[in-house]
Amino acid sequence: MSFDSDTSSQGGDHRSFLQITRDRLLFEMLRSTRKNSKSTWKVLIMDKFTVKIMSYACKMADITEEGVSLVEDLYKRRQPLPSLDAIYFIQPTKENIVMFLSDMSGRSPLYKKAYVFFSSPVHKELVAQIKKDSSVLPRIGALSEMNLEYFAIDSQGFTTDHERALEELFSENAEGSHKYNACLNTMATRISTVFASLREFPRVHYRVAKTIDASTMTTLRDLVPTKLAAGVWNCLAKYKMTIPEFPQTETCELLIVDRSIDQIAPIIHEWTYDAMCHDLLCMDGNKYVHEVPSKNGSATEKKEVLLEDHDPVWLELRHAHIADASERLHDKMTHFVSKNKAAQLHQARNGGELSTRDLQKMVQALPQYSDQIDKLSLHVEIAGKLNNIIREQCLRDVGQLEQDLVFGDAGTKEVINFLRTQLGVSRENKLRLLMIYAALNPEKFESDKGAKLMQLAGLSDDDMIAVNNMRCLCGPDTKKSTGGGFTLKFDVHKKHAHRKERTGEESAWALSRFYPVLEELIEKLSKGELPKDEYNCMNDPSPSAHGLPTTSSLRTSPAHSMRSRRTGGTWARPRGSDDGYSSDSVLKHASSDFKKLGQRIFVFVIGGATRSELRVAHKLSSKLKREVILGSSSLDDPPQFITKLKLMSVDELTLDDLQI
């Protein structure tokens, strides 16, 4: 038995980020155990964290295909299977090592042989502990560091599972807390395993700490991006020495920022299909529950579906504006009926429009159409629900004012008027509106004006905590901050308080003016134009290592007129141009040859990324001809982000106490 760092090379690999993650787990880990194993079937044992790593990247059918007959929890009582070999995919913790040794030591081990794969680098002391047990040593077939400790939440996105990063790194209690360093160290390790998996060595750019003036001391909260960049850099330095064929020169770009670069993005209503589903439908992750006709046709039953990449309709529509998605679904259903003889016959008999329920019943006897109509009818139902919620909650009016505030077309007068007249708007939406207003105008909340606005909106005490904490994300007068708030001294000059219109990208749809700040930062990073006073680089790139795209790939379309504000009662009609998300475009982009892409760009957001930022990663990959991968401590929808803000400064509050 030898202790190896993982040895297979991904150098020059042009598969997508998610595909490489999946292949490493299935082939590099599971399939590699076949060589020296006499056992055809194996048991796969994981801890709670590695189970989530595996479930994000692979399906159960994939695991079974690699010879795994049983998946077990490391911490649950398990039946002895002495004739089978076991594969352990676990974090390298003391507790996990103790459990492993308990399984495999003594005269009667649970399994015949053990192949152990650690999700991140393991300490020498733990290896020594394993080697001490003479009964276990001969039963180990492999002891290897996989260096894969992140959740691949999307084909171009990952999280490090730090749901409480805002609280642990930026709250007032973060100063001197042991959680501060523990959170940063774990986050750095997990980010680094992304580069170990992809065999990439990045230029590490990070947002520098900003202080109000020379007399103001830089705090630990100011230094979060700097410290994380240093932690990632240290991990990568070790990889260069320990992982065979790990690049020794820079192969890609990494930008580390924190949530304060754009405090509006997590709160504002985003009008794409994906974002609205997660914002408005109370989904559990990617799970959506809907009612379908039962097999006997007499009643309905609840069915759980996953809105993920394996669904072609979802893949096509997820980044489309909700109005565009609704129109496309209507066109798809109409096309299905026009091409399907059974549907035409049914329509003729009933002498009218064909309902979704009619179509579902009709195709139960037509297996070849069943999957297609199931997916279509699912999304027709979801889009219908979303449009109803938009109407019932007056979200177009809310969205219009939100975007007018961001682009400087509205101010205090319009907010007051809205709160007085729009009585049908929910408390949550009023809260989100005031959070945006506070982020853009923190000085307005220094007097009793802020309290009066919140009173006018009918907000609760814990809502006020969220507003206070939101405005502090902008920056900076620590002496005047309202009680219960925390302070971050980033972005002192509030350069992003009022966003500029983006020329050359005029939208066909109303309420599409907003864009995340991250979009501009990624474009500047790609061109090598990040402001040097705001962003430092751990490794100053040499000209030969720059690898920037040619000027032809950076050209944008000619400037168009600014997008006009549309306040009418109907969505603007779409233009006929390809927006990159039609069926043909999706298939074209999905099957694109990665060899044609330039160096990858990685962006990591400390404190939670948004679905609009994930959409930007997909959009800019096509535009810049470089795969853009977004990482974050978590992926937050607006209700989740609001809850996290409330938890930042109030110890006595629990999740059960908060209203969202």
XYZ file of C-alpha atoms in Angstrom:
660
model
C 0.000 0.000 0.000
C 1.302 3.410 -0.882
C -0.007 6.838 -0.016
C -0.497 8.728 -3.264
C -1.678 12.144 -4.205
C -4.061 11.669 -7.079
C -2.061 10.901 -10.170
C -4.085 11.073 -13.360
C -3.477 14.136 -15.480
C -6.133 16.475 -16.788
C -3.548 18.629 -18.531
C -4.826 20.034 -21.801
C -8.337 18.876 -20.939
C -11.149 20.694 -22.719
C -14.191 19.137 -21.086
C -16.566 21.399 -19.186
C -16.135 22.069 -15.488
C -19.081 19.862 -14.466
C -18.048 17.040 -16.801
C -14.524 16.947 -15.359
C -15.938 16.895 -11.815
C -18.271 14.029 -12.687
C -15.615 12.037 -14.527
C -13.148 12.332 -11.673
C -15.663 10.879 -9.221
C -16.865 8.104 -11.502
C -13.688 7.097 -13.317
C -10.703 8.366 -11.371
C -12.193 7.235 -8.063
C -14.787 4.464 -8.538
C -13.467 2.831 -11.707
C -9.842 2.922 -10.565
C -10.622 0.367 -7.843
C -11.384 -2.327 -10.435
C -7.716 -2.945 -11.262
C -6.688 -4.668 -8.040
C -10.084 -5.744 -6.749
C -11.468 -9.244 -7.073
C -14.881 -8.070 -5.932
C -17.257 -7.332 -8.828
C -19.605 -5.243 -6.707
C -18.569 -2.771 -4.034
C -20.005 -0.723 -1.199
C -19.582 3.075 -1.382
C -19.317 4.737 2.048
C -19.484 8.517 2.454
C -19.968 11.135 5.165
C -22.710 13.773 4.998
C -20.547 16.279 3.147
C -19.164 13.914 0.491
C -22.671 12.546 -0.132
C -23.643 16.073 -1.227
C -20.525 16.399 -3.402
C -21.455 13.164 -5.153
C -25.172 13.945 -5.480
C -24.541 17.305 -7.180
C -22.267 15.766 -9.819
C -23.571 12.212 -10.394
C -26.791 10.255 -10.592
C -27.360 6.959 -8.793
C -27.442 5.153 -12.145
C -23.930 6.474 -12.926
C -22.615 5.140 -9.613
C -24.253 1.735 -10.080
C -22.765 1.473 -13.552
C -19.304 1.695 -11.983
C -19.905 -1.419 -9.874
C -21.402 0.066 -6.697
C -24.251 -2.068 -5.364
C -24.827 -0.230 -2.083
C -24.303 3.336 -0.823
C -23.879 3.715 2.942
C -23.571 6.511 5.530
C -20.278 6.336 7.441
C -22.025 7.192 10.723
C -24.957 4.777 10.525
C -24.883 1.215 11.817
C -24.020 -1.025 8.871
C -24.360 -4.720 8.172
C -21.023 -6.604 7.837
C -20.313 -7.596 4.212
C -16.966 -9.420 4.545
C -17.067 -10.743 0.973
C -17.297 -7.247 -0.581
C -14.715 -4.501 -1.000
C -15.554 -0.968 0.156
C -14.784 2.440 -1.341
C -14.559 5.234 1.237
C -15.015 8.803 -0.035
C -14.652 10.918 3.109
C -13.305 14.181 4.488
C -9.923 13.780 6.238
C -11.135 14.457 9.793
C -10.182 12.715 13.040
C -13.754 11.520 13.531
C -13.921 9.984 10.049
C -10.575 8.217 10.519
C -11.769 6.751 13.820
C -14.923 5.419 12.118
C -12.893 3.969 9.238
C -10.471 2.205 11.596
C -13.403 0.870 13.590
C -14.858 -0.649 10.392
C -11.666 -2.300 9.172
C -9.680 -3.276 12.302
C -9.712 -6.449 14.399
C -10.433 -10.021 13.420
C -13.805 -9.359 11.806
C -13.739 -6.239 9.608
C -16.956 -5.090 7.970
C -15.459 -5.379 4.488
C -12.857 -7.426 2.691
C -10.739 -4.553 1.427
C -10.944 -0.752 1.648
C -10.115 1.815 -1.006
C -9.937 5.200 0.752
C -10.263 8.524 -1.056
C -10.032 11.810 0.861
C -11.874 14.885 -0.415
C -9.016 17.259 0.527
C -5.366 17.029 1.695
C -4.940 14.828 4.774
C -2.643 15.676 7.715
C 0.390 13.454 8.243
C -0.743 12.698 11.807
C -3.929 11.078 10.503
C -1.975 8.987 7.992
C 0.328 7.891 10.812
C -2.730 6.928 12.859
C -3.924 4.655 10.054
C -0.495 3.107 9.553
C -0.211 2.319 13.271
C -3.000 -0.258 13.103
C -1.290 -3.397 11.835
C -4.597 -5.219 11.290
C -5.944 -2.456 9.005
C -2.867 -1.840 6.862
C -3.008 -5.071 4.778
C -6.706 -4.485 4.116
C -6.193 -1.099 2.422
C -6.168 -1.236 -1.371
C -5.663 2.511 -1.885
C -5.155 5.622 0.193
C -5.471 8.695 -1.984
C -6.244 12.420 -1.943
C -8.961 13.189 -4.480
C -8.754 16.942 -3.802
C -12.397 17.434 -4.716
C -14.334 19.271 -2.013
C -16.931 21.527 -3.638
C -20.533 21.285 -4.811
C -20.895 21.512 -8.599
C -24.293 23.243 -8.537
C -24.313 24.040 -12.258
C -22.358 23.288 -15.416
C -20.461 26.529 -14.681
C -20.975 27.073 -10.968
C -19.880 25.707 -7.591
C -20.261 26.501 -3.893
C -18.072 25.736 -0.893
C -21.108 25.198 1.379
C -20.464 28.117 3.732
C -24.062 29.182 4.306
C -23.109 31.377 7.282
C -20.171 33.151 5.650
C -21.750 36.619 6.006
C -22.305 36.067 9.718
C -18.935 34.413 10.422
C -16.795 36.802 8.368
C -18.551 40.182 8.360
C -20.709 40.599 11.454
C -19.569 42.620 14.469
C -18.981 39.362 16.328
C -16.535 38.192 13.657
C -13.713 40.191 15.238
C -11.544 37.763 17.216
C -13.892 34.839 16.553
C -12.348 31.400 15.986
C -15.032 30.886 13.324
C -13.476 33.672 11.230
C -10.191 31.868 10.566
C -11.813 28.430 10.423
C -14.271 29.629 7.768
C -11.561 31.287 5.648
C -9.190 28.309 5.872
C -11.843 25.772 4.874
C -13.100 28.024 2.085
C -9.566 28.418 0.700
C -8.997 24.654 0.759
C -12.267 23.944 -1.053
C -11.704 26.614 -3.701
C -8.240 25.189 -4.323
C -9.630 21.702 -4.957
C -11.442 23.142 -7.981
C -8.040 23.962 -9.493
C -6.651 20.564 -8.469
C -9.536 18.901 -10.309
C -9.181 20.985 -13.454
C -5.351 21.018 -13.392
C -5.364 24.806 -13.538
C -2.966 27.257 -11.900
C -4.578 30.711 -11.714
C -3.403 34.277 -11.475
C -5.100 35.182 -8.196
C -6.692 38.641 -8.293
C -8.503 39.980 -5.226
C -10.308 43.067 -4.059
C -8.092 45.080 -1.723
C -9.201 46.453 1.638
C -10.417 50.034 1.647
C -10.365 52.388 4.605
C -12.050 55.743 5.063
C -8.840 57.628 5.792
C -5.336 57.123 7.149
C -6.561 57.315 10.760
C -8.990 54.430 10.336
C -7.631 51.011 11.220
C -8.186 48.216 8.724
C -10.358 45.548 10.331
C -10.524 41.801 9.827
C -13.740 42.312 7.883
C -11.942 44.586 5.415
C -9.307 41.941 4.846
C -11.548 38.987 3.989
C -10.802 38.892 0.206
C -7.081 39.493 0.874
C -6.873 36.707 3.453
C -8.836 34.281 1.280
C -6.588 35.010 -1.705
C -3.526 34.302 0.476
C -5.092 31.044 1.686
C -5.834 29.886 -1.866
C -2.323 30.871 -2.927
C -0.768 28.771 -0.149
C -2.831 25.719 -1.125
C -1.892 26.107 -4.788
C 1.798 26.375 -3.879
C 1.547 22.985 -2.169
C -0.287 21.492 -5.155
C 2.569 22.576 -7.430
C 4.903 20.411 -5.355
C 2.626 17.448 -4.586
C 0.319 16.848 -7.562
C 2.019 15.269 -10.588
C 1.731 17.322 -13.769
C 0.113 20.253 -11.948
C 0.871 23.401 -14.006
C 3.912 25.379 -12.872
C 2.903 28.537 -14.746
C -0.393 30.419 -14.878
C -3.133 28.862 -17.009
C -6.237 30.884 -16.042
C -7.614 33.833 -14.061
C -9.222 33.849 -10.600
C -10.941 36.929 -9.162
C -11.927 36.947 -5.470
C -14.513 39.528 -4.372
C -17.040 39.849 -1.559
C -20.758 40.547 -1.526
C -20.225 44.291 -1.008
C -19.261 44.784 -4.670
C -22.971 44.565 -5.482
C -25.432 44.603 -2.608
C -28.378 45.122 -4.969
C -28.130 41.875 -6.969
C -29.232 39.523 -4.143
C -32.368 41.603 -3.415
C -33.719 43.026 -6.681
C -36.352 41.079 -8.594
C -34.649 39.238 -11.438
C -37.027 38.573 -14.352
C -35.527 35.466 -15.905
C -37.389 32.146 -15.722
C -34.785 30.455 -13.488
C -34.567 33.320 -10.993
C -38.340 33.773 -10.765
C -38.895 30.049 -10.141
C -36.500 30.077 -7.187
C -37.653 33.470 -5.904
C -41.427 32.992 -6.070
C -42.240 29.267 -5.924
C -40.797 28.224 -2.524
C -38.754 25.472 -4.142
C -36.532 23.139 -2.140
C -33.256 23.593 -3.994
C -34.033 22.500 -7.569
C -37.055 20.410 -6.538
C -40.486 21.473 -7.722
C -43.659 19.655 -6.653
C -46.669 19.703 -8.965
C -49.900 17.804 -9.457
C -50.338 15.371 -12.352
C -53.222 13.083 -13.344
C -52.998 9.684 -11.652
C -52.547 6.626 -13.845
C -56.176 5.602 -13.506
C -57.221 9.124 -14.490
C -59.645 9.531 -11.600
C -57.653 12.008 -9.527
C -54.368 13.866 -9.291
C -51.191 12.971 -7.471
C -48.167 14.997 -6.383
C -44.979 14.516 -8.358
C -41.516 15.830 -7.511
C -39.375 16.988 -10.428
C -35.896 18.475 -10.666
C -35.386 21.621 -12.712
C -31.909 20.752 -13.976
C -29.768 20.460 -17.083
C -31.156 17.047 -18.090
C -34.475 18.759 -18.940
C -34.030 20.294 -22.440
C -36.966 22.687 -21.991
C -35.464 24.010 -18.746
C -32.041 24.258 -20.362
C -33.476 26.368 -23.161
C -35.688 28.668 -21.091
C -33.919 29.122 -17.749
C -32.087 32.336 -18.732
C -34.937 33.770 -20.812
C -37.134 36.649 -19.612
C -40.368 35.286 -18.081
C -42.455 36.875 -20.856
C -40.198 35.340 -23.511
C -40.348 31.942 -21.773
C -44.164 32.107 -21.666
C -44.372 32.907 -25.373
C -41.960 30.160 -26.338
C -43.893 27.611 -24.289
C -47.143 28.624 -25.988
C -45.450 28.266 -29.387
C -44.026 24.871 -28.450
C -47.412 23.567 -27.315
C -49.087 24.880 -30.470
C -46.371 23.262 -32.592
C -46.801 19.960 -30.743
C -50.539 19.937 -31.438
C -50.091 20.885 -35.111
C -47.594 18.046 -35.683
C -49.456 15.398 -33.685
C -52.367 13.676 -35.436
C -53.839 12.315 -32.210
C -53.893 15.813 -30.754
C -55.568 17.203 -33.879
C -58.248 14.493 -33.720
C -58.910 15.215 -30.067
C -59.088 18.931 -30.798
C -61.533 18.373 -33.659
C -63.829 16.243 -31.490
C -63.924 18.820 -28.744
C -64.239 21.704 -31.173
C -61.925 24.059 -29.380
C -58.682 24.739 -27.584
C -56.760 21.836 -26.109
C -56.025 22.194 -22.414
C -52.802 20.981 -20.821
C -54.812 18.418 -18.821
C -56.451 17.150 -22.064
C -53.028 16.717 -23.631
C -51.733 14.830 -20.609
C -54.648 12.383 -20.707
C -54.371 11.967 -24.462
C -50.711 11.003 -24.535
C -50.881 8.455 -21.715
C -51.594 5.886 -24.434
C -48.802 7.267 -26.617
C -45.500 6.457 -24.864
C -43.415 8.031 -27.619
C -44.919 11.448 -26.827
C -45.255 11.052 -23.077
C -41.906 12.463 -21.972
C -42.133 15.398 -24.370
C -45.609 16.472 -23.308
C -44.829 15.895 -19.611
C -41.949 18.358 -19.781
C -43.915 20.873 -21.831
C -46.992 20.732 -19.609
C -44.788 21.035 -16.498
C -43.253 24.284 -17.724
C -46.582 25.625 -18.996
C -47.924 25.097 -15.462
C -44.889 26.766 -13.840
C -44.970 29.764 -16.192
C -48.692 30.154 -15.525
C -48.100 30.185 -11.777
C -45.333 32.760 -12.099
C -47.454 35.075 -14.238
C -50.315 34.816 -11.725
C -47.972 35.736 -8.851
C -46.582 38.657 -10.871
C -50.131 39.983 -11.337
C -51.351 39.305 -7.787
C -48.310 40.890 -6.112
C -48.091 43.876 -8.512
C -44.494 42.850 -9.232
C -44.210 44.838 -12.463
C -44.801 48.054 -10.519
C -42.366 46.932 -7.824
C -39.769 45.936 -10.428
C -40.132 49.191 -12.317
C -39.440 51.291 -9.210
C -36.531 49.030 -8.174
C -34.815 49.516 -11.518
C -35.616 53.228 -11.658
C -33.913 53.616 -8.267
C -30.817 51.714 -9.400
C -30.461 53.734 -12.605
C -31.114 57.078 -10.914
C -34.557 57.648 -12.455
C -36.381 57.673 -9.094
C -35.678 58.778 -5.532
C -37.197 59.410 -2.114
C -40.337 61.084 -3.468
C -41.213 58.097 -5.665
C -40.532 55.608 -2.846
C -42.813 57.487 -0.416
C -45.539 57.791 -3.026
C -45.279 54.081 -3.839
C -45.529 53.024 -0.188
C -48.577 55.256 0.320
C -50.498 54.215 -2.780
C -49.551 50.591 -3.505
C -51.457 48.908 -0.694
C -51.539 45.528 -2.447
C -47.764 45.081 -2.309
C -46.609 42.470 0.214
C -44.480 43.271 3.261
C -41.587 41.269 1.835
C -41.570 43.259 -1.406
C -41.722 46.552 0.491
C -38.787 45.312 2.564
C -36.768 44.480 -0.562
C -37.561 47.887 -2.036
C -36.355 49.693 1.095
C -33.229 47.538 1.248
C -32.349 48.665 -2.270
C -33.111 52.275 -1.362
C -30.953 52.019 1.790
C -28.066 50.472 -0.135
C -28.153 53.303 -2.672
C -28.787 56.082 -0.133
C -27.283 55.074 3.229
C -27.041 58.702 4.343
C -30.856 58.991 4.267
C -31.014 56.525 7.157
C -28.717 58.456 9.486
C -31.626 60.508 10.847
C -35.204 59.535 11.663
C -36.097 59.590 7.944
C -35.207 55.932 7.622
C -37.335 54.969 10.619
C -40.299 56.908 9.171
C -39.946 55.155 5.826
C -39.880 51.751 7.501
C -42.886 52.724 9.601
C -44.737 53.814 6.466
C -43.961 50.429 4.908
C -45.264 48.609 7.994
C -42.036 46.678 8.571
C -41.329 44.627 11.686
C -38.337 45.039 14.018
C -36.369 42.221 12.418
C -37.120 43.700 8.974
C -35.464 46.895 10.191
C -32.370 44.911 11.169
C -32.121 43.644 7.580
C -32.443 47.194 6.188
C -29.800 48.542 8.561
C -27.411 45.716 7.727
C -28.081 46.144 4.013
C -27.156 49.808 3.993
C -23.967 49.087 5.916
C -22.786 46.841 3.090
C -22.229 50.046 1.081
C -19.726 51.448 3.393
C -18.896 53.333 5.882
C -19.462 55.698 8.624
C -18.885 53.364 11.539
C -19.528 56.069 14.127
C -23.020 56.814 12.899
C -24.216 53.325 12.115
C -27.631 52.538 13.516
C -27.828 50.160 16.454
C -28.160 46.548 15.429
C -26.266 47.137 12.185
C -22.791 46.024 11.223
C -20.256 47.859 9.131
C -18.148 47.023 6.121
C -15.799 49.741 4.963
C -15.702 48.626 1.322
C -16.630 50.791 -1.627
C -16.269 54.041 0.277
C -17.047 56.247 -2.691
C -20.107 54.175 -3.667
C -19.084 54.048 -7.313
C -21.775 51.455 -8.022
C -24.583 53.234 -6.181
C -26.278 54.263 -9.413
C -25.575 51.939 -12.304
C -24.963 53.186 -15.817
C -26.977 51.895 -18.745
C -25.058 49.333 -20.783
C -24.912 50.300 -24.429
C -24.880 47.728 -27.197
C -27.147 45.296 -25.331
C -30.601 46.750 -25.734
C -33.223 44.329 -24.454
C -36.456 43.458 -26.201
C -38.202 43.066 -22.857
C -39.327 45.456 -20.140
C -37.598 45.286 -16.751
C -34.368 43.934 -18.231
C -32.191 46.977 -17.571
C -30.557 45.661 -14.408
C -27.278 43.772 -14.637
C -24.935 42.569 -11.873
C -21.692 44.509 -11.294
C -19.917 41.169 -11.732
C -20.629 41.364 -15.467
C -18.463 44.485 -15.829
C -15.733 43.068 -13.581
C -15.422 39.847 -15.589
C -15.196 41.796 -18.846
C -12.473 44.039 -17.371
C -10.607 41.003 -16.048
C -10.748 39.385 -19.479
C -9.214 42.497 -21.046
C -6.634 42.919 -18.271
C -8.260 46.216 -17.249
C -9.155 45.718 -13.570
C -8.493 48.988 -11.671
C -5.061 48.595 -10.052
C -6.027 50.665 -7.013
C -8.934 48.333 -6.253
C -7.585 44.914 -7.272
C -4.229 43.312 -6.555
C -2.736 40.130 -7.977
C -0.860 37.534 -5.883
C 1.303 36.640 -8.888
C 2.096 39.491 -11.248
C 1.604 37.918 -14.673
C 4.440 37.861 -17.136
C 3.606 38.949 -20.707
C 4.114 35.398 -22.028
C 1.649 33.975 -19.491
C -1.082 36.499 -20.106
C -3.009 34.370 -22.575
C -5.629 37.028 -23.120
C -8.055 36.668 -26.014
C -7.311 38.421 -29.270
C -8.892 41.790 -29.906
C -11.300 40.222 -32.385
C -12.855 38.091 -29.641
C -13.229 41.120 -27.402
C -15.076 43.298 -29.884
C -18.617 44.133 -28.939
C -21.448 45.035 -31.220
C -21.887 48.691 -32.209
C -23.509 50.876 -29.596
C -27.282 51.126 -29.688
C -29.549 53.650 -28.077
C -30.181 53.322 -24.392
C -32.957 50.962 -23.361
C -36.214 52.805 -22.978
C -38.229 52.356 -19.820
C -41.470 50.516 -20.476
C -44.298 50.986 -18.023
C -47.205 49.664 -20.071
C -49.473 46.875 -18.895
C -48.047 44.274 -21.286
C -44.556 42.987 -21.839
C -42.672 44.424 -24.801
C -42.781 42.183 -27.871
C -39.576 40.283 -28.674
C -37.423 40.921 -31.672
C -36.734 38.071 -34.037
C -33.015 38.017 -33.276
C -31.343 35.011 -31.679
C -30.755 35.764 -28.009
C -28.532 32.737 -27.479
C -31.176 30.740 -25.652
C -33.362 29.319 -28.432
C -33.412 25.548 -28.991
C -30.844 25.775 -31.756
C -28.603 28.076 -29.736
C -28.744 25.896 -26.643
C -27.794 22.817 -28.619
C -25.112 24.750 -30.454
C -23.544 26.122 -27.262
C -23.927 22.840 -25.361
C -22.055 20.949 -28.043
C -19.439 23.636 -28.658
C -15.865 22.486 -28.911
C -14.060 23.535 -25.736
C -10.770 23.445 -27.610
C -11.820 26.696 -29.266
C -12.195 28.492 -25.946
C -9.461 30.609 -24.407
C -8.234 30.422 -20.842
C -10.855 29.875 -18.171
C -12.012 32.707 -15.905
C -12.986 31.886 -12.316
C -14.790 34.358 -10.060
C -15.437 33.676 -6.383
C -17.974 35.751 -4.410
C -17.623 35.629 -0.612
C -21.001 35.971 1.088
C -23.311 34.355 -1.464
C -23.774 34.577 -5.243
C -27.048 35.151 -7.097
C -28.776 33.453 -10.015
C -28.325 36.603 -12.087
C -24.558 36.268 -11.572
C -24.665 32.601 -12.575
C -26.532 33.630 -15.719
C -23.766 36.167 -16.429
C -21.188 33.340 -16.294
C -23.069 31.513 -19.065
C -23.650 34.674 -21.084
C -20.034 35.855 -20.986
C -18.662 32.399 -21.822
C -20.288 32.781 -25.236
C -19.409 36.448 -25.587
C -15.757 36.230 -24.480
C -15.110 32.736 -25.897
C -13.746 31.730 -22.487
C -15.405 29.356 -20.019
C -16.469 31.500 -17.044
C -16.940 29.583 -13.789
C -18.685 31.226 -10.844
C -17.912 30.077 -7.319
C -19.320 31.282 -4.026
C -19.749 30.419 -0.385
C -23.433 29.759 -1.238
C -26.042 30.420 -3.919
C -28.780 32.594 -2.415
C -32.270 33.500 -3.507
C -33.650 36.790 -2.076
C -35.521 35.249 0.914
C -32.383 33.318 1.932
C -30.178 36.407 1.652
C -32.584 38.472 3.765
C -32.570 35.793 6.472
C -28.762 35.787 6.507
C -28.648 39.572 6.853
C -31.005 39.376 9.828
C -28.819 36.765 11.510
C -25.685 38.877 11.221
C -26.109 41.125 14.219
C -28.711 39.581 16.494
C -27.486 36.637 18.561
C -30.768 35.952 20.274
C -32.759 35.526 17.061
C -33.240 32.057 15.624
C -34.493 31.054 12.198
C -37.889 30.251 13.750
C -38.251 33.854 14.953
C -37.721 35.428 11.546
C -40.469 36.301 9.109
C -39.637 36.077 5.426
